[in-house]
Short mmCIF file of C-alpha atoms in Angstrom, two decimals:
data_model
loop_
_atom_site.label_atom_id
_atom_site.label_comp_id
_atom_site.label_asym_id
_atom_site.label_seq_id
_atom_site.Cartn_x
_atom_site.Cartn_y
_atom_site.Cartn_z
CA UNK S 30 -31.18 -15.24 -22.03
CA UNK S 31 -33.25 -17.93 -20.25
CA UNK S 32 -33.84 -18.51 -16.56
CA UNK S 33 -34.28 -16.00 -13.84
CA UNK S 34 -32.76 -12.56 -13.92
CA UNK S 35 -29.49 -12.04 -12.26
CA UNK S 36 -29.41 -10.95 -8.65
CA UNK S 37 -26.02 -9.28 -8.93
CA UNK S 38 -24.65 -7.34 -11.89
CA UNK S 39 -21.21 -5.93 -12.53
CA UNK S 40 -21.53 -2.62 -14.53
CA UNK S 41 -18.27 -1.48 -16.30
CA UNK S 42 -18.33 2.03 -17.62
CA UNK S 43 -15.69 2.69 -20.29
CA UNK S 44 -14.62 5.97 -21.85
CA UNK S 45 -17.05 5.78 -24.84
CA UNK S 46 -19.64 8.43 -25.28
CA UNK S 47 -22.96 7.36 -23.78
CA UNK S 48 -23.04 8.34 -20.13
CA UNK S 49 -26.88 8.76 -20.15
CA UNK S 50 -27.07 5.14 -21.02
CA UNK S 51 -25.08 4.06 -18.08
CA UNK S 52 -26.99 6.22 -15.60
CA UNK S 53 -30.41 4.91 -16.80
CA UNK S 54 -29.24 1.35 -16.83
CA UNK S 55 -27.78 1.60 -13.28
CA UNK S 56 -31.02 3.26 -12.13
CA UNK S 57 -33.15 0.46 -13.66
CA UNK S 58 -31.03 -2.32 -12.19
CA UNK S 59 -31.21 -0.76 -8.72
CA UNK S 60 -34.96 -0.40 -9.06
CA UNK S 61 -35.17 -4.16 -9.99
CA UNK S 62 -33.35 -4.95 -6.65
CA UNK S 63 -30.04 -6.02 -8.10
CA UNK S 64 -26.87 -5.99 -6.16
CA UNK S 65 -24.57 -3.64 -8.16
CA UNK S 66 -20.85 -3.76 -8.59
CA UNK S 67 -19.32 -0.82 -10.50
CA UNK S 68 -16.08 0.01 -12.06
CA UNK S 69 -15.34 3.09 -14.13
CA UNK S 70 -12.19 3.54 -16.26
CA UNK S 71 -10.17 6.74 -16.01
CA UNK S 72 -11.67 8.05 -19.29
CA UNK S 73 -15.14 6.90 -18.21
CA UNK S 74 -14.90 9.25 -15.28
CA UNK S 75 -14.16 12.11 -17.70
CA UNK S 76 -16.99 11.23 -19.95
CA UNK S 77 -19.51 11.00 -17.01
CA UNK S 78 -18.42 14.36 -15.66
CA UNK S 79 -18.82 15.98 -19.05
CA UNK S 80 -21.88 14.34 -20.58
CA UNK S 81 -23.91 14.29 -17.42
CA UNK S 82 -22.76 17.81 -16.35
CA UNK S 83 -22.13 16.60 -12.86
CA UNK S 84 -20.38 19.80 -11.72
CA UNK S 85 -17.61 17.92 -9.91
CA UNK S 86 -14.24 16.61 -10.64
CA UNK S 87 -12.06 13.66 -9.47
CA UNK S 88 -12.85 9.94 -9.32
CA UNK S 89 -14.49 9.80 -5.93
CA UNK S 90 -16.70 12.92 -6.44
CA UNK S 91 -17.72 11.89 -9.86
CA UNK S 92 -18.65 8.41 -8.84
CA UNK S 93 -20.64 9.68 -5.84
CA UNK S 94 -22.40 12.15 -8.04
CA UNK S 95 -23.18 9.53 -10.71
CA UNK S 96 -24.69 7.12 -8.12
CA UNK S 97 -26.76 9.94 -6.64
CA UNK S 98 -28.09 10.95 -10.02
CA UNK S 99 -28.95 7.28 -10.68
CA UNK S 100 -30.51 6.87 -7.30
CA UNK S 101 -28.42 3.71 -6.70
CA UNK S 102 -25.92 2.23 -4.39
CA UNK S 103 -23.11 -0.02 -5.46
CA UNK S 104 -19.87 -1.73 -4.46
CA UNK S 105 -17.40 0.40 -6.26
CA UNK S 106 -14.04 -0.98 -7.41
CA UNK S 107 -11.02 0.81 -8.75
CA UNK S 108 -10.28 -0.02 -12.48
CA UNK S 109 -6.87 -1.62 -11.64
CA UNK S 110 -8.14 -3.77 -8.70
CA UNK S 111 -7.52 -7.19 -10.21
CA UNK S 112 -7.86 -8.81 -6.77
CA UNK S 113 -11.52 -7.71 -6.36
CA UNK S 114 -14.29 -10.20 -6.09
CA UNK S 115 -15.56 -9.66 -9.56
CA UNK S 116 -12.32 -10.87 -10.99
CA UNK S 117 -12.81 -14.31 -9.63
CA UNK S 118 -14.97 -16.98 -11.35
CA UNK S 119 -15.80 -18.35 -7.84
CA UNK S 120 -17.19 -15.18 -6.43
CA UNK S 121 -18.03 -13.07 -9.46
CA UNK S 122 -21.45 -11.54 -10.16
CA UNK S 123 -24.37 -13.20 -12.00
CA UNK S 124 -23.95 -11.07 -15.10
CA UNK S 125 -21.65 -8.37 -16.50
CA UNK S 126 -22.55 -5.37 -18.49
CA UNK S 127 -20.19 -2.93 -20.12
CA UNK S 128 -22.08 0.24 -21.01
CA UNK S 129 -20.97 2.19 -22.83
CA UNK S 130 -18.27 -0.06 -24.33
CA UNK S 131 -15.40 1.66 -26.16
CA UNK S 132 -13.75 -0.10 -29.03
CA UNK S 133 -10.59 -0.23 -26.98
CA UNK S 134 -12.51 -2.11 -24.15
CA UNK S 135 -14.26 -4.42 -26.72
CA UNK S 136 -10.86 -5.31 -28.27
CA UNK S 137 -9.22 -6.03 -24.91
CA UNK S 138 -12.15 -8.32 -23.94
CA UNK S 139 -12.31 -10.10 -27.29
CA UNK S 140 -8.51 -10.80 -27.24
CA UNK S 141 -8.46 -11.94 -23.60
CA UNK S 142 -6.12 -9.12 -22.62
CA UNK S 143 -7.44 -8.44 -19.17
CA UNK S 144 -5.49 -5.23 -18.23
CA UNK S 145 -8.17 -3.76 -16.00
CA UNK S 146 -10.91 -5.23 -13.65
CA UNK S 147 -13.52 -4.40 -16.30
CA UNK S 148 -11.75 -6.54 -18.86
CA UNK S 149 -11.25 -9.34 -16.31
CA UNK S 150 -14.92 -9.31 -15.11
CA UNK S 151 -16.07 -9.63 -18.72
CA UNK S 152 -13.59 -12.45 -19.29
CA UNK S 153 -14.71 -14.23 -16.24
CA UNK S 154 -18.36 -14.02 -17.47
CA UNK S 155 -17.36 -15.57 -20.71
CA UNK S 156 -15.40 -18.36 -19.27
CA UNK S 157 -17.98 -19.14 -16.61
CA UNK S 158 -20.85 -18.99 -19.18
CA UNK S 159 -22.55 -16.19 -17.42
CA UNK S 160 -24.30 -13.38 -19.38
CA UNK S 161 -22.07 -10.65 -20.82
CA UNK S 162 -23.71 -7.77 -22.51
CA UNK S 163 -21.57 -5.12 -24.26
CA UNK S 164 -23.08 -1.87 -25.46
CA UNK S 165 -20.73 -0.46 -28.10
CA UNK S 166 -20.96 3.24 -28.91
CA UNK S 167 -18.89 4.21 -31.90
CA UNK S 168 -19.59 5.32 -35.47
CA UNK S 169 -18.60 4.67 -38.12
CA UNK S 170 -17.17 1.21 -37.51
CA UNK S 171 -14.00 0.11 -39.03
CA UNK S 172 -13.24 -3.45 -40.10
CA UNK S 173 -11.18 -3.85 -36.93
CA UNK S 174 -14.13 -2.92 -34.73
CA UNK S 175 -16.42 -5.24 -36.55
CA UNK S 176 -13.98 -8.19 -36.19
CA UNK S 177 -13.66 -7.63 -32.54
CA UNK S 178 -17.43 -7.35 -32.04
CA UNK S 179 -17.88 -10.60 -34.03
CA UNK S 180 -15.32 -12.29 -31.89
CA UNK S 181 -17.25 -11.25 -28.79
CA UNK S 182 -20.47 -12.59 -30.18
CA UNK S 183 -18.86 -15.87 -31.24
CA UNK S 184 -17.49 -16.13 -27.68
CA UNK S 185 -20.99 -15.89 -26.21
CA UNK S 186 -21.40 -12.25 -25.54
CA UNK S 187 -24.57 -10.27 -26.35
CA UNK S 188 -23.50 -7.35 -28.53
CA UNK S 189 -26.16 -4.69 -28.07
CA UNK S 190 -25.17 -1.53 -29.88
CA UNK S 191 -26.45 1.78 -28.71
CA UNK S 192 -28.85 2.12 -31.63
CA UNK S 193 -32.26 3.42 -30.23
CA UNK S 194 -35.32 2.25 -32.19
CA UNK S 195 -38.01 4.61 -33.27
CA UNK S 196 -41.04 2.31 -33.62
CA UNK S 197 -42.05 3.33 -30.01
CA UNK S 198 -42.18 6.89 -31.35
CA UNK S 199 -39.79 8.50 -28.66
CA UNK S 200 -40.85 12.01 -27.83
CA UNK S 201 -37.63 13.08 -26.16
CA UNK S 202 -33.87 12.23 -25.82
CA UNK S 203 -34.69 10.50 -22.58
CA UNK S 204 -37.11 8.20 -24.46
CA UNK S 205 -34.24 7.11 -26.79
CA UNK S 206 -31.85 6.58 -23.76
CA UNK S 207 -34.74 4.40 -22.17
CA UNK S 208 -34.98 2.30 -25.20
CA UNK S 209 -31.40 1.11 -24.89
CA UNK S 210 -31.48 0.61 -21.16
CA UNK S 211 -34.72 -1.29 -21.57
CA UNK S 212 -32.98 -3.55 -24.24
CA UNK S 213 -30.18 -4.23 -21.87
CA UNK S 214 -32.62 -5.18 -19.13
CA UNK S 215 -34.51 -7.51 -21.48
CA UNK S 216 -31.28 -9.16 -22.54
CA UNK S 217 -30.47 -9.89 -18.92
CA UNK S 218 -33.92 -11.49 -18.54
CA UNK S 219 -35.83 -8.77 -16.77
CA UNK S 220 -39.33 -7.68 -17.63
CA UNK S 221 -38.78 -4.07 -18.75
CA UNK S 222 -41.22 -1.20 -18.98
CA UNK S 223 -38.80 1.51 -20.01
CA UNK S 224 -40.21 1.49 -23.54
CA UNK S 225 -43.37 -0.01 -25.12
CA UNK S 226 -43.01 -3.07 -27.16
CA UNK S 227 -43.79 -3.09 -30.85
CA UNK S 228 -47.67 -3.42 -31.28
CA UNK S 229 -47.89 -3.95 -35.01
CA UNK S 230 -48.20 -0.27 -35.77
CA UNK S 231 -51.75 -0.20 -34.08
CA UNK S 232 -51.02 2.85 -31.79
#
């Protein structure tokens, strides 16, 4: 991506495994001064509750606990609110990130089947030529998955799989999580310091 980093970012959290990635990304975007818009699918709520061990249940409680964990504030939208601001090309955010992105969500976006606000916000980003970053988290990948991800890339999305690198020699699981969050920040045009860049193996 070229130009200045986005001032507002819509973050969609689907039901794929990878809640720590979402939490670290929201934390980093908030620290960068971004205005955040957030929408979490029904299955995403269940994954956040389980993987982050939030100790609460229900959409409102899980969302509040997630934002508290990330140390962030956001405008929160229901997944079926297709009349929300992020659904409009004239009032949408500067960029959209779906993290983690389930294969179902990737397929809906690739096919232009906007059944939820998350799908629609991503669709708007593509049609308005705004940055869209999808962070798929699935393994192994079928031919169907690969076709949909290729279609997203061909449409202009940045497909950034949740595949942590090890050249920075992560010492913990959090370091691996930081690597993916840092990659997303870089894809959006931010200077990131969540993981050290490759130094030619001199460290």
